[in-house]
Amino acid sequence: MSSETTTQTPKRYARIAPLYKAMIWTSFIMNAVLLVVLGVVIGILVMNQRQVAQLADSLPAFAANNLAELQDVVNHLETATIVYTVPLSTRLPIELDVPINRATIMTERNVVILTEPVSLQAPAQITFPGGGGNLNASVAIVLPAGLELPVDLNMNVKLVTSIPVELNVPVNIPLVETELGPQFTRLSAIVDRLVAPVAPLLPMPETPPDSSKPQ
């Protein structure tokens, strides 16, 4: 009887790369954390069943009130106006021709009165009597202050000046007439598209609430 020598082959295990090991451990830890969080959430819900039920009952009314108020706000924005008083402080330039005539500067006797002496020099032609001949000369005279002279004035005086202006200018601008008007129209259309599908499922109030007023 021959004896056979049997050699047992040792078992070999596949080696896993360190990167794969890290990914496996990370997945395991994340699953464990999610299970713990899920358990905590379930526990909180079980302990606060009454509050959760009340929240579930009030959620439709809460959503309906907010959607109704949102629609109301957008509708009011489309018809809103900017009302403001702008204080104006500036100088207004003036350029005009002022007519001056006898009626505006004459006294009651249609004369003007000299306020200071006026020197006059004019050429004069002197004729001697009895055929004595002619003499061309120059005459210089001084008109004294206070002398009344009849004068006929009719002229235009150009006036260039400025006057101060202090006033309050009321401003009333409809928003629909500004660059914001088309954007408010788009916003209203978007809100209507969002609300229309869910409005029949919610208890929409007849009068939209107003959060700006104290409850």
Short mmCIF file of C-alpha atoms in Angstrom, two decimals:
data_model
loop_
_atom_site.label_atom_id
_atom_site.label_comp_id
_atom_site.label_asym_id
_atom_site.label_seq_id
_atom_site.Cartn_x
_atom_site.Cartn_y
_atom_site.Cartn_z
CA MET A 1 0.00 0.00 0.00
CA SER A 2 1.58 3.26 -1.11
CA SER A 3 1.39 6.29 1.03
CA GLU A 4 0.54 9.58 -0.61
CA THR A 5 1.67 12.84 0.84
CA THR A 6 -1.17 15.34 0.68
CA THR A 7 -0.34 18.99 0.87
CA GLN A 8 -3.12 21.24 2.11
CA THR A 9 -3.35 24.56 0.28
CA PRO A 10 -3.63 27.47 2.76
CA LYS A 11 -6.75 29.66 2.48
CA ARG A 12 -6.16 33.05 0.92
CA TYR A 13 -8.23 36.18 1.62
CA ALA A 14 -8.51 39.08 -0.78
CA ARG A 15 -6.79 42.17 0.42
CA ILE A 16 -8.83 45.38 0.40
CA ALA A 17 -7.13 48.61 -0.47
CA PRO A 18 -6.97 51.21 2.34
CA LEU A 19 -9.10 53.61 0.31
CA TYR A 20 -11.92 51.07 0.00
CA LYS A 21 -11.67 50.30 3.71
CA ALA A 22 -12.06 53.99 4.51
CA MET A 23 -15.09 54.26 2.22
CA ILE A 24 -16.71 51.23 3.86
CA TRP A 25 -16.14 52.55 7.37
CA THR A 26 -17.40 55.99 6.37
CA SER A 27 -20.58 54.51 4.89
CA PHE A 28 -21.12 52.45 8.01
CA ILE A 29 -20.68 55.44 10.31
CA MET A 30 -23.00 57.62 8.21
CA ASN A 31 -25.71 54.96 8.26
CA ALA A 32 -25.34 54.63 12.01
CA VAL A 33 -25.64 58.41 12.46
CA LEU A 34 -28.72 58.54 10.24
CA LEU A 35 -30.34 55.77 12.24
CA VAL A 36 -29.63 57.62 15.47
CA VAL A 37 -31.04 60.89 14.08
CA LEU A 38 -34.12 59.09 12.74
CA GLY A 39 -34.65 57.51 16.13
CA VAL A 40 -34.38 60.87 17.89
CA VAL A 41 -36.87 62.48 15.46
CA ILE A 42 -39.33 59.63 15.91
CA GLY A 43 -38.98 59.93 19.66
CA ILE A 44 -39.66 63.66 19.58
CA LEU A 45 -42.72 63.16 17.39
CA VAL A 46 -44.06 60.47 19.72
CA MET A 47 -43.52 62.66 22.77
CA ASN A 48 -45.20 65.67 21.11
CA GLN A 49 -48.07 64.01 19.31
CA ARG A 50 -50.53 66.69 20.41
CA GLN A 51 -48.41 69.56 19.18
CA VAL A 52 -47.77 67.77 15.88
CA ALA A 53 -51.49 67.19 15.41
CA GLN A 54 -52.26 70.85 16.12
CA LEU A 55 -49.58 71.92 13.66
CA ALA A 56 -50.98 69.61 11.00
CA ASP A 57 -54.48 71.03 11.56
CA SER A 58 -53.34 74.67 11.39
CA LEU A 59 -50.96 74.23 8.45
CA PRO A 60 -53.63 74.63 5.70
CA ALA A 61 -55.01 77.81 7.27
CA PHE A 62 -51.48 79.15 7.77
CA ALA A 63 -50.61 78.55 4.12
CA ALA A 64 -53.92 79.99 2.89
CA ASN A 65 -53.53 83.22 4.90
CA ASN A 66 -49.98 83.78 3.69
CA LEU A 67 -50.85 83.11 0.04
CA ALA A 68 -53.86 85.44 0.22
CA GLU A 69 -51.78 88.20 1.81
CA LEU A 70 -49.03 87.74 -0.79
CA GLN A 71 -51.53 88.20 -3.62
CA ASP A 72 -52.99 91.25 -1.91
CA VAL A 73 -49.56 92.86 -1.45
CA VAL A 74 -48.66 92.37 -5.12
CA ASN A 75 -52.01 93.81 -6.26
CA HIS A 76 -51.50 96.89 -4.10
CA LEU A 77 -47.98 97.35 -5.45
CA GLU A 78 -49.37 97.61 -8.99
CA THR A 79 -51.67 100.49 -7.94
CA ALA A 80 -49.32 102.18 -5.44
CA THR A 81 -48.00 105.71 -5.87
CA ILE A 82 -44.96 107.56 -4.59
CA VAL A 83 -46.19 110.57 -2.59
CA TYR A 84 -43.45 112.90 -1.39
CA THR A 85 -42.69 116.57 -0.90
CA VAL A 86 -39.37 117.70 -2.36
CA PRO A 87 -37.85 120.83 -0.79
CA LEU A 88 -36.46 123.09 -3.51
CA SER A 89 -33.83 125.73 -2.75
CA THR A 90 -32.23 127.34 -5.79
CA ARG A 91 -31.86 130.54 -7.76
CA LEU A 92 -34.06 131.16 -10.79
CA PRO A 93 -32.27 132.92 -13.68
CA ILE A 94 -34.11 135.82 -15.29
CA GLU A 95 -33.31 137.41 -18.65
CA LEU A 96 -35.81 139.86 -20.11
CA ASP A 97 -36.24 143.29 -21.71
CA VAL A 98 -37.81 145.90 -19.44
CA PRO A 99 -39.56 148.72 -21.37
CA ILE A 100 -38.91 152.19 -19.92
CA ASN A 101 -41.12 155.05 -21.02
CA ARG A 102 -42.32 158.37 -19.77
CA ALA A 103 -45.15 156.86 -17.77
CA THR A 104 -42.81 154.76 -15.60
CA ILE A 105 -40.20 157.36 -14.55
CA MET A 106 -41.70 160.83 -15.05
CA THR A 107 -43.00 162.95 -12.23
CA GLU A 108 -46.52 164.28 -12.25
CA ARG A 109 -45.39 167.25 -14.40
CA ASN A 110 -43.67 164.97 -16.95
CA VAL A 111 -40.22 166.24 -16.10
CA VAL A 112 -37.02 164.76 -14.70
CA ILE A 113 -35.00 166.49 -12.02
CA LEU A 114 -31.20 166.59 -12.16
CA THR A 115 -29.57 165.26 -9.00
CA GLU A 116 -26.15 166.80 -9.72
CA PRO A 117 -24.67 169.48 -12.05
CA VAL A 118 -24.30 168.44 -15.68
CA SER A 119 -21.70 170.07 -17.98
CA LEU A 120 -22.67 170.56 -21.62
CA GLN A 121 -20.54 171.79 -24.53
CA ALA A 122 -22.05 172.30 -27.96
CA PRO A 123 -21.13 174.18 -31.17
CA ALA A 124 -22.98 177.47 -31.76
CA GLN A 125 -23.35 179.85 -34.73
CA ILE A 126 -23.67 183.54 -33.75
CA THR A 127 -25.15 186.02 -36.23
CA PHE A 128 -24.37 189.66 -35.54
CA PRO A 129 -27.16 192.15 -36.19
CA GLY A 130 -26.98 194.77 -38.89
CA GLY A 131 -25.09 192.55 -41.30
CA GLY A 132 -22.17 192.22 -38.99
CA GLY A 133 -21.50 188.68 -40.12
CA ASN A 134 -21.53 185.22 -38.54
CA LEU A 135 -19.32 183.65 -35.90
CA ASN A 136 -18.84 179.93 -35.36
CA ALA A 137 -18.10 179.31 -31.70
CA SER A 138 -18.38 176.67 -28.97
CA VAL A 139 -20.68 177.18 -26.00
CA ALA A 140 -20.08 175.52 -22.61
CA ILE A 141 -22.79 175.61 -19.98
CA VAL A 142 -23.42 173.83 -16.66
CA LEU A 143 -26.91 172.65 -15.78
CA PRO A 144 -27.34 173.01 -12.03
CA ALA A 145 -28.62 170.25 -9.71
CA GLY A 146 -32.37 170.44 -9.15
CA LEU A 147 -33.07 171.70 -12.65
CA GLU A 148 -36.30 170.33 -14.06
CA LEU A 149 -36.08 169.15 -17.66
CA PRO A 150 -38.91 167.82 -19.85
CA VAL A 151 -37.67 164.51 -21.26
CA ASP A 152 -39.45 161.94 -23.42
CA LEU A 153 -37.88 158.51 -22.73
CA ASN A 154 -38.85 155.38 -24.63
CA MET A 155 -36.38 152.48 -24.53
CA ASN A 156 -35.87 148.81 -23.60
CA VAL A 157 -33.40 147.90 -20.87
CA LYS A 158 -32.05 144.33 -20.90
CA LEU A 159 -32.26 142.79 -17.42
CA VAL A 160 -30.12 139.72 -16.62
CA THR A 161 -30.25 138.54 -13.00
CA SER A 162 -31.48 135.71 -10.77
CA ILE A 163 -33.86 135.49 -7.85
CA PRO A 164 -33.82 133.02 -4.92
CA VAL A 165 -36.55 130.37 -4.90
CA GLU A 166 -37.58 128.52 -1.74
CA LEU A 167 -40.56 126.18 -2.05
CA ASN A 168 -41.85 122.65 -1.47
CA VAL A 169 -42.76 120.66 -4.57
CA PRO A 170 -45.35 117.88 -4.08
CA VAL A 171 -44.58 114.67 -5.98
CA ASN A 172 -47.17 112.01 -6.80
CA ILE A 173 -45.82 109.31 -9.15
CA PRO A 174 -47.79 106.08 -9.88
CA LEU A 175 -45.40 103.12 -9.73
CA VAL A 176 -47.03 101.62 -12.80
CA GLU A 177 -45.67 104.58 -14.80
CA THR A 178 -42.08 103.98 -13.63
CA GLU A 179 -39.57 101.32 -14.70
CA LEU A 180 -40.85 99.14 -11.82
CA GLY A 181 -44.32 98.85 -13.39
CA PRO A 182 -43.56 95.96 -15.80
CA GLN A 183 -41.70 94.07 -13.06
CA PHE A 184 -44.69 94.31 -10.70
CA THR A 185 -46.90 92.98 -13.50
CA ARG A 186 -44.57 90.00 -13.96
CA LEU A 187 -44.50 89.37 -10.21
CA SER A 188 -48.30 89.40 -10.06
CA ALA A 189 -48.50 86.86 -12.90
CA ILE A 190 -45.98 84.55 -11.17
CA VAL A 191 -47.86 84.69 -7.85
CA ASP A 192 -51.17 83.95 -9.58
CA ARG A 193 -49.65 80.92 -11.34
CA LEU A 194 -48.33 79.59 -8.01
CA VAL A 195 -51.53 80.16 -6.05
CA ALA A 196 -54.13 79.07 -8.62
CA PRO A 197 -53.42 75.27 -8.44
CA VAL A 198 -53.46 75.09 -4.62
CA ALA A 199 -56.15 77.68 -3.84
CA PRO A 200 -59.06 75.19 -4.26
CA LEU A 201 -57.38 72.86 -1.73
CA LEU A 202 -56.92 75.53 0.96
CA PRO A 203 -59.39 77.49 3.10
CA MET A 204 -58.64 80.82 1.43
CA PRO A 205 -59.95 83.78 3.53
CA GLU A 206 -62.47 86.20 2.03
CA THR A 207 -60.47 89.20 3.34
CA PRO A 208 -56.68 88.91 3.06
CA PRO A 209 -54.93 89.43 6.41
CA ASP A 210 -52.66 92.42 7.00
CA SER A 211 -49.45 91.65 8.87
CA SER A 212 -48.63 95.35 9.23
CA LYS A 213 -51.55 95.83 11.63
CA PRO A 214 -51.25 94.67 15.26
CA GLN A 215 -53.18 91.51 15.95
#
